[in-house]
Coordinates of C-alpha atoms in Angstrom, one line a residue:
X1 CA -20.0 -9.0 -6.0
X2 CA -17.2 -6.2 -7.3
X3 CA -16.8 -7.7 -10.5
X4 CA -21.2 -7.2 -10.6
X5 CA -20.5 -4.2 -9.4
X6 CA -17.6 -2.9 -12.4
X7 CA -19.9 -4.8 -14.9
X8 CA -22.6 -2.2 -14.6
X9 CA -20.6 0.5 -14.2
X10 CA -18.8 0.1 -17.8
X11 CA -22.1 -0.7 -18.8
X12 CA -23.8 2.1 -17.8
X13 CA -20.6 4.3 -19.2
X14 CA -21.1 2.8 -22.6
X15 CA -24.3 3.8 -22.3
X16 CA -23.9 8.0 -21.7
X17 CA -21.9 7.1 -24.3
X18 CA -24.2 5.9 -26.9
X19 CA -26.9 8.3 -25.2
X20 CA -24.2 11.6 -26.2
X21 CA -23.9 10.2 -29.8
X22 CA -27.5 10.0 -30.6
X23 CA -27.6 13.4 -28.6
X24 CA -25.6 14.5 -31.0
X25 CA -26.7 13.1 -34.6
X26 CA -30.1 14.6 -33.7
X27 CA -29.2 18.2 -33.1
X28 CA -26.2 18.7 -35.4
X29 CA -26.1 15.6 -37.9
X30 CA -29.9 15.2 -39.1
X31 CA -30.0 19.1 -39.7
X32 CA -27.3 18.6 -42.1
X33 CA -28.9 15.4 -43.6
X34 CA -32.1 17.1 -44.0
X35 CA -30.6 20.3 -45.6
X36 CA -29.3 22.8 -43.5
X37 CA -26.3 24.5 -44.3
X38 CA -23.5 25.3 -41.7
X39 CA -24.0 28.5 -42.6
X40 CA -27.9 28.1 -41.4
X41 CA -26.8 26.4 -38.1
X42 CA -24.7 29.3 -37.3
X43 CA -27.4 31.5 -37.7
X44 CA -28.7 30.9 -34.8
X45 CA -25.7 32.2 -33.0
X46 CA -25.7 35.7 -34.7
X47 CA -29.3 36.6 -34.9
X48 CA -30.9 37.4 -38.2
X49 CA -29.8 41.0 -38.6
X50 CA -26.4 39.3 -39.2
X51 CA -24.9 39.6 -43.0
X52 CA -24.0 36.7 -44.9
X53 CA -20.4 37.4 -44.4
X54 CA -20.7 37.5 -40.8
X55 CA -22.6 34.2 -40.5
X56 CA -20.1 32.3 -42.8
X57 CA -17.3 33.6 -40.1
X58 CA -18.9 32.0 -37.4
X59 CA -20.0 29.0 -39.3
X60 CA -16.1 28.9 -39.7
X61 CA -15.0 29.6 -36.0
X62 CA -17.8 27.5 -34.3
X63 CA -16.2 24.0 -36.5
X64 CA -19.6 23.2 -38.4
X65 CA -17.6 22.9 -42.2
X66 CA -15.6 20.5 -39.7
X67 CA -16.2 16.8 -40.4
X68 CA -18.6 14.8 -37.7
X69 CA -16.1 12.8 -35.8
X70 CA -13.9 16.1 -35.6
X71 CA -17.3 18.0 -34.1
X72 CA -18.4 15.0 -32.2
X73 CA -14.9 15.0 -30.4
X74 CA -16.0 19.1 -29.7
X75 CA -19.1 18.3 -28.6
X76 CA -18.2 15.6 -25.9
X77 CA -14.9 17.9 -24.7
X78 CA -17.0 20.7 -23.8
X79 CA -19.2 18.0 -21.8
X80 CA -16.0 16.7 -19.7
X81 CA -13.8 19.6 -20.2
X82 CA -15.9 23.0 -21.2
X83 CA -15.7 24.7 -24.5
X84 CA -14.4 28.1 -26.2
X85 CA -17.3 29.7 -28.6
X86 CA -15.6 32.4 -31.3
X87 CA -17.8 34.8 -32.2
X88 CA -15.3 37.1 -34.3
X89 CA -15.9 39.7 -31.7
X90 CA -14.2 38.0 -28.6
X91 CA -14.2 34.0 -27.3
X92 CA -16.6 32.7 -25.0
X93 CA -15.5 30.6 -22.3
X94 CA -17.9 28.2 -21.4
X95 CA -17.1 25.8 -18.2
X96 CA -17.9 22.0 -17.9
X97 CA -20.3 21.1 -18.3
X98 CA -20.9 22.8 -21.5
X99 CA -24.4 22.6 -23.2
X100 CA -24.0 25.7 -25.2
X101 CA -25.0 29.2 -25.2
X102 CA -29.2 30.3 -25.0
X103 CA -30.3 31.5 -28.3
X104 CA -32.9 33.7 -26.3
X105 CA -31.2 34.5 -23.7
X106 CA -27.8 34.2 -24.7
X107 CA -26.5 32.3 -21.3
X108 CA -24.8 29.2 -20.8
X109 CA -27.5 26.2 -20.3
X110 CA -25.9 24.6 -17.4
X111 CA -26.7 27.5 -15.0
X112 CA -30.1 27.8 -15.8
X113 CA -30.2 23.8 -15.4
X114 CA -28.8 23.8 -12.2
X115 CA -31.2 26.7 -11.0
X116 CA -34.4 24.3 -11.9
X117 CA -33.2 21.1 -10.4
X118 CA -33.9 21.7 -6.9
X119 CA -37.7 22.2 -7.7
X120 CA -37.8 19.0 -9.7
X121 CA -35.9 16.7 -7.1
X122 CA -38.2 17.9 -4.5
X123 CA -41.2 17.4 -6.6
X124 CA -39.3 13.7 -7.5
X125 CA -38.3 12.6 -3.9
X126 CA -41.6 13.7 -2.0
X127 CA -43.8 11.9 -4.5
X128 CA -41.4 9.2 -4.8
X129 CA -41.9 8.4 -1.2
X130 CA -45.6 8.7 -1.2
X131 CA -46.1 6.5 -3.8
X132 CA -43.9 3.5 -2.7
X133 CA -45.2 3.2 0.9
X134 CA -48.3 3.6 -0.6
X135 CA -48.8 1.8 -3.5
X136 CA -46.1 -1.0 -1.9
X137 CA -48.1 -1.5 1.2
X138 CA -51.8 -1.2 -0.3
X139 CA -50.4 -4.2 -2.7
X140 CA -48.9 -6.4 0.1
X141 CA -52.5 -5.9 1.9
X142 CA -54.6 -6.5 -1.0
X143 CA -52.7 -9.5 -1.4
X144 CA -53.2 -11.0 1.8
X145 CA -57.0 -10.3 1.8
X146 CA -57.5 -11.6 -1.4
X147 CA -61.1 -11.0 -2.9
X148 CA -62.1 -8.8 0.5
X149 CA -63.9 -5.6 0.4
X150 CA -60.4 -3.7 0.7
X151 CA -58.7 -5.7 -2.1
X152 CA -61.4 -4.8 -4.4
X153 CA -62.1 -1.4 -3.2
X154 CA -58.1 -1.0 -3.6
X155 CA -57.6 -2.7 -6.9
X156 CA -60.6 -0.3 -8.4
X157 CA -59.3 3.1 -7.1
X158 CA -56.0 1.6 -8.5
X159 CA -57.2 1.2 -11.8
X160 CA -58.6 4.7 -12.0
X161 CA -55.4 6.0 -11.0
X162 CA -53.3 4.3 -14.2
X163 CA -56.5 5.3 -16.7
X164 CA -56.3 9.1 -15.2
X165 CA -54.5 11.4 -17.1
X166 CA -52.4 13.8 -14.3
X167 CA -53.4 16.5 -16.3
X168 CA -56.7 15.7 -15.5
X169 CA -56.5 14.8 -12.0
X170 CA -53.9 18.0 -11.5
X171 CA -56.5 20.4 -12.6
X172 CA -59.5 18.5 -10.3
X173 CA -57.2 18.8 -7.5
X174 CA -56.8 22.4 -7.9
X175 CA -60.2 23.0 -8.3
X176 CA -61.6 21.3 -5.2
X177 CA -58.5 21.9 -2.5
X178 CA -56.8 25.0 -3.4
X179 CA -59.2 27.3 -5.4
X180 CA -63.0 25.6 -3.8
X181 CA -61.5 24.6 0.0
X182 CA -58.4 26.5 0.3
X183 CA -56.5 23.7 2.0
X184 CA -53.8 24.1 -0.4
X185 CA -51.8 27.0 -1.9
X186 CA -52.9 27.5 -6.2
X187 CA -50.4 26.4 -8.8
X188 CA -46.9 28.5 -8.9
X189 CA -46.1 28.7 -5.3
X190 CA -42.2 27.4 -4.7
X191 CA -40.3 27.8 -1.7
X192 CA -37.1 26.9 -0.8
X193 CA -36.4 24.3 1.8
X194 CA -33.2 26.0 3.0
X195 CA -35.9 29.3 3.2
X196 CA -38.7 27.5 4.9
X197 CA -38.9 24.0 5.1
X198 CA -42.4 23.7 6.7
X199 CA -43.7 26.3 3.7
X200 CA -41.6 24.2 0.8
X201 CA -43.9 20.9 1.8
X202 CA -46.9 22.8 2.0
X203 CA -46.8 23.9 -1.4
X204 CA -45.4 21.0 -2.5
X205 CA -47.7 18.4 -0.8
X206 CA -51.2 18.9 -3.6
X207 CA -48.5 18.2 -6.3
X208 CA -46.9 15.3 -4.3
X209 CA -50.6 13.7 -4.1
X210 CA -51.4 14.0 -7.1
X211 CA -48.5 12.3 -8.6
X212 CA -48.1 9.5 -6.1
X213 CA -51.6 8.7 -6.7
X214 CA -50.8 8.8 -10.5
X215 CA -47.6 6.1 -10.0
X216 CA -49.3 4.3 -6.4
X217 CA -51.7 2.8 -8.6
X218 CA -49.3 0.9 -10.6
X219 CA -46.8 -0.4 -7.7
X220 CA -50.2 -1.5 -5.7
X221 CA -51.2 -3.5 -8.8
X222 CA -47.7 -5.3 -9.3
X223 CA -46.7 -5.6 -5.7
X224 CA -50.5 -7.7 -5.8
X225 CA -49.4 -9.6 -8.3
X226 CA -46.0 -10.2 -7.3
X227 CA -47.0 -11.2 -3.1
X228 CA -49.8 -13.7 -4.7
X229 CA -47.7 -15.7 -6.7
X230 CA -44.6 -15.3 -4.1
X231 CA -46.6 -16.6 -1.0
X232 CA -47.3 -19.8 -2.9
X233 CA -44.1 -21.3 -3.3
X234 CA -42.7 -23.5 -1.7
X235 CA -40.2 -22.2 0.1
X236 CA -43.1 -19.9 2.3
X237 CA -44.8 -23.3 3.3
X238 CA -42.0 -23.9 4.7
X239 CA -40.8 -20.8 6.4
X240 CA -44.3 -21.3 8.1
X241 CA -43.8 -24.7 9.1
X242 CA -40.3 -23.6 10.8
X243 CA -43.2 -21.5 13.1
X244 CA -41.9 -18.3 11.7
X245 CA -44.0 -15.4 12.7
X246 CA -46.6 -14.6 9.8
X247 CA -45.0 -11.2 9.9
X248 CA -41.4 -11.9 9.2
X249 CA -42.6 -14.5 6.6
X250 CA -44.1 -11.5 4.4
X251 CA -42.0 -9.0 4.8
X252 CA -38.6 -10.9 4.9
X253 CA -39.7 -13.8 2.5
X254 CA -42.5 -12.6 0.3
X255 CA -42.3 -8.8 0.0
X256 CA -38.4 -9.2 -0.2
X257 CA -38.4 -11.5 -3.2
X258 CA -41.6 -9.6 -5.3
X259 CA -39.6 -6.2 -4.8
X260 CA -37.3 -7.2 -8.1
X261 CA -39.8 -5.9 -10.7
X262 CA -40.9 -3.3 -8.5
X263 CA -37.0 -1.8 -8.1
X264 CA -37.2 -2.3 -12.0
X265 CA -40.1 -0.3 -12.3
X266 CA -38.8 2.8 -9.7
X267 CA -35.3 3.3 -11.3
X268 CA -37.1 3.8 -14.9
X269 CA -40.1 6.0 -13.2
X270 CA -37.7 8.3 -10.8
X271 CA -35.0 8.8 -13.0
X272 CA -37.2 10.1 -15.6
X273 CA -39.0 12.3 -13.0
X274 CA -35.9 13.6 -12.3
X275 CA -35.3 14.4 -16.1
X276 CA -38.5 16.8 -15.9
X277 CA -42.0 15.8 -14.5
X278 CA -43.4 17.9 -18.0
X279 CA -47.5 17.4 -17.1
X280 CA -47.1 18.0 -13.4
X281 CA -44.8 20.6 -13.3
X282 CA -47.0 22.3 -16.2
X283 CA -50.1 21.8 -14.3
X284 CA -49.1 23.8 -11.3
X285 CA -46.5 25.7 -12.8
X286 CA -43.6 24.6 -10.7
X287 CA -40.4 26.1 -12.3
X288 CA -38.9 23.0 -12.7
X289 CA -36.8 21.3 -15.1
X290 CA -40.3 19.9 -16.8
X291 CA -41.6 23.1 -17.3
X292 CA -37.7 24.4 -19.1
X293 CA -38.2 22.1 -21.3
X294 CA -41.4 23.0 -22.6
X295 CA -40.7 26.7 -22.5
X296 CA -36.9 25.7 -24.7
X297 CA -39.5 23.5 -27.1
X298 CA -41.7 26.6 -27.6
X299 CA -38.6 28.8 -28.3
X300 CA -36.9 26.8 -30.6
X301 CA -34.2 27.2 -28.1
X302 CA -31.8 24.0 -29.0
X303 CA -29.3 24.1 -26.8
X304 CA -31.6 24.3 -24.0
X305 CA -33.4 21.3 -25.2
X306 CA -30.0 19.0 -26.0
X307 CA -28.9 20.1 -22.3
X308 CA -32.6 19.1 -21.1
X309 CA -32.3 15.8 -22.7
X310 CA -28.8 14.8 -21.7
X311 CA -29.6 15.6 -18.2
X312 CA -32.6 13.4 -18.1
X313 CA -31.1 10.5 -20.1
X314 CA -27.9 10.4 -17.6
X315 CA -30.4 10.5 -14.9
X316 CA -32.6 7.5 -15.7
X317 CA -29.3 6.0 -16.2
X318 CA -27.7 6.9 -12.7
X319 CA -30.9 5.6 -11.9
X320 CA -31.0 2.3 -13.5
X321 CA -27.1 1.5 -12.5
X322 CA -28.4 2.6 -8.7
X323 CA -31.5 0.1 -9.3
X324 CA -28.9 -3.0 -10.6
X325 CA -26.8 -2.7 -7.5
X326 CA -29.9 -3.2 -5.3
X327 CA -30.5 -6.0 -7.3
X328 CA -28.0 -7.8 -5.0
X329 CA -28.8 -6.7 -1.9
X330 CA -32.5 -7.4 -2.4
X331 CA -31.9 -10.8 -4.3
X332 CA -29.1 -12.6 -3.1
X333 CA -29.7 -15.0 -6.2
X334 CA -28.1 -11.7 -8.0
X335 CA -24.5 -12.0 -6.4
X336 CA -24.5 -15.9 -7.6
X337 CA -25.2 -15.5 -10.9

């Protein structure tokens, strides 16, 4: 079990670590490949009433005439270790971990990072939960009343869920329980839980709906699939024939050894809704990590758009590593192999 357990740990290191190099070749090598000067790269960093002079200082003092191993090196230092940025007119100090400076707004990225993460992990964790004891439990039923009026009326609303764009069923939910009922507050409205925790799941809970129902619809289906071909074998029969309770032989035997794909399945889905939940967060403008990223996209903004990305990819990592460990724990089969 420990040496499972250091295996995909140094795997999933080697992985940040092949996730920062690609990070990297996209927002500083390919500009160079495709044309762009150091001098244009440093632009950025000056603004444009700058003189040519002034831009082929910083091009100088930011390393971009260095060679790419030399600014790779740089780059993943100011990650682990924080940076110094010389602008000619003083040095920058900028703490670990370091993303860069705003070219709107000037500011380090990681602030503004932290500042939207609590509205995406809430937005993450509440749906999250919806959606697995949903989608887990409307499978495992389905399942057992194979070809009834639930299992088909299930199976439908299921497939509507995965063919729905959120978009589409974000702005329909709007219309009917916020803006035509009023059950729920309109798009926009964020609390904080250490504010108000009653008001934070209120104007959360439309958002959390609608994006369970989004990923429910996909664990019902598999969890189906999974809990049909599971209670077949062999190994059920006889669990039943040992006059184990029907219950304990579905939710120990069967739903225990279908949850494999499903943990596969949830490490992929949460870690990239902790990365940024773009549609949702867009839909009812929650100032989330989703909706930074779209704004940083819009604004050309790069360093708000490598931080973005680095913080997403070491998330569905974190994620996935999290998701391997279970493996053992769910699958015993895991810890033998």
């Amino acid at each position: 079990m420990f040496t499972y357990i250091i295996k995909r740990v140094i795997g999933a290191f080697a992985m940040l670590i092949v996730i920062s190099m690609v990070t990297f070749g996209i927002f500083y090598v390919v500009p160079q490949w495709a044309g762009a000067s150091p001098e244009a790269m440093a632009s950025r960093y000056v603004g444009r009433a700058a003189t040519p002079e002034t831009v082929h200082l910083v091009a100088e003092r930011l390393g971009f005439n260095d060679p790419v191993i030399v600014q790779y090196g740089r780059f993943v230092k100011g990650l682990v270790a924080g940076a110094e940025y010389d602008y000619g007119a003083g040095v920058e100090q900028c703490p670990a971990p370091c993303f860069g400076y705003s070219f709107i707004s000037g500011q380090p990225v990681w602030p503004d990072l932290l500042d939207r993460m609590p509205v995406t992990f809430s937005l993450a964790i509440g749906a999250a939960v919806l959606w697995v004891v949903g989608g887990v439990s409307v499978g495992v039923i389905s399942a057992l009343r194979r070809g009834s009026f639930f299992d088909r009326l299930s199976m439908g609303t299921a497939l509507a869920g995965v063919s729905l764009p959120i978009f589409f069923t974000g702005m329909i939910s709007l219309v009917v329980f916020s803006y035509g009922l009023g059950w729920t507050p309109p798009g926009g409205a964020w609390t904080d839980i250490s504010v108000n925790p009653a008001q934070w799941a209120y104007n959360l809970l439309l958002p959390w709906i609608t994006l369970a129902f989004l990923f429910a619809a996909t664990y019902a289906r598999l969890t189906r699939a999974g809990m049909l071909e599971t209670m077949g074998e062999d190994y059920i029969r006889t669990a039943r024939a040992k006059g184990l309770h029907e219950r304990e032989v579905v939710v120990r035997h069967g739903l225990r050894a279908a949850l494999t794909p499903i943990l596969t399945l949830f490490g992929i889905d949460f870690g990239l809704l902790i990365g940024g939940a773009i549609l949702t967060e867009t839909t009812y403008t929650l100032p989330g990590l989703g909706q930074f990223a779209i704004l940083a996209i819009r604004n050309q903004d790069m360093p708000q758009v490598m931080g973005v990305v680095l913080v997403a990819a070491m998330f569905v990592v974190v994620a996935s590593l999290i998701v391997d460990l279970l493996y053992a724990v769910v699958d015993p089969r895991v810890r033998l192999s």
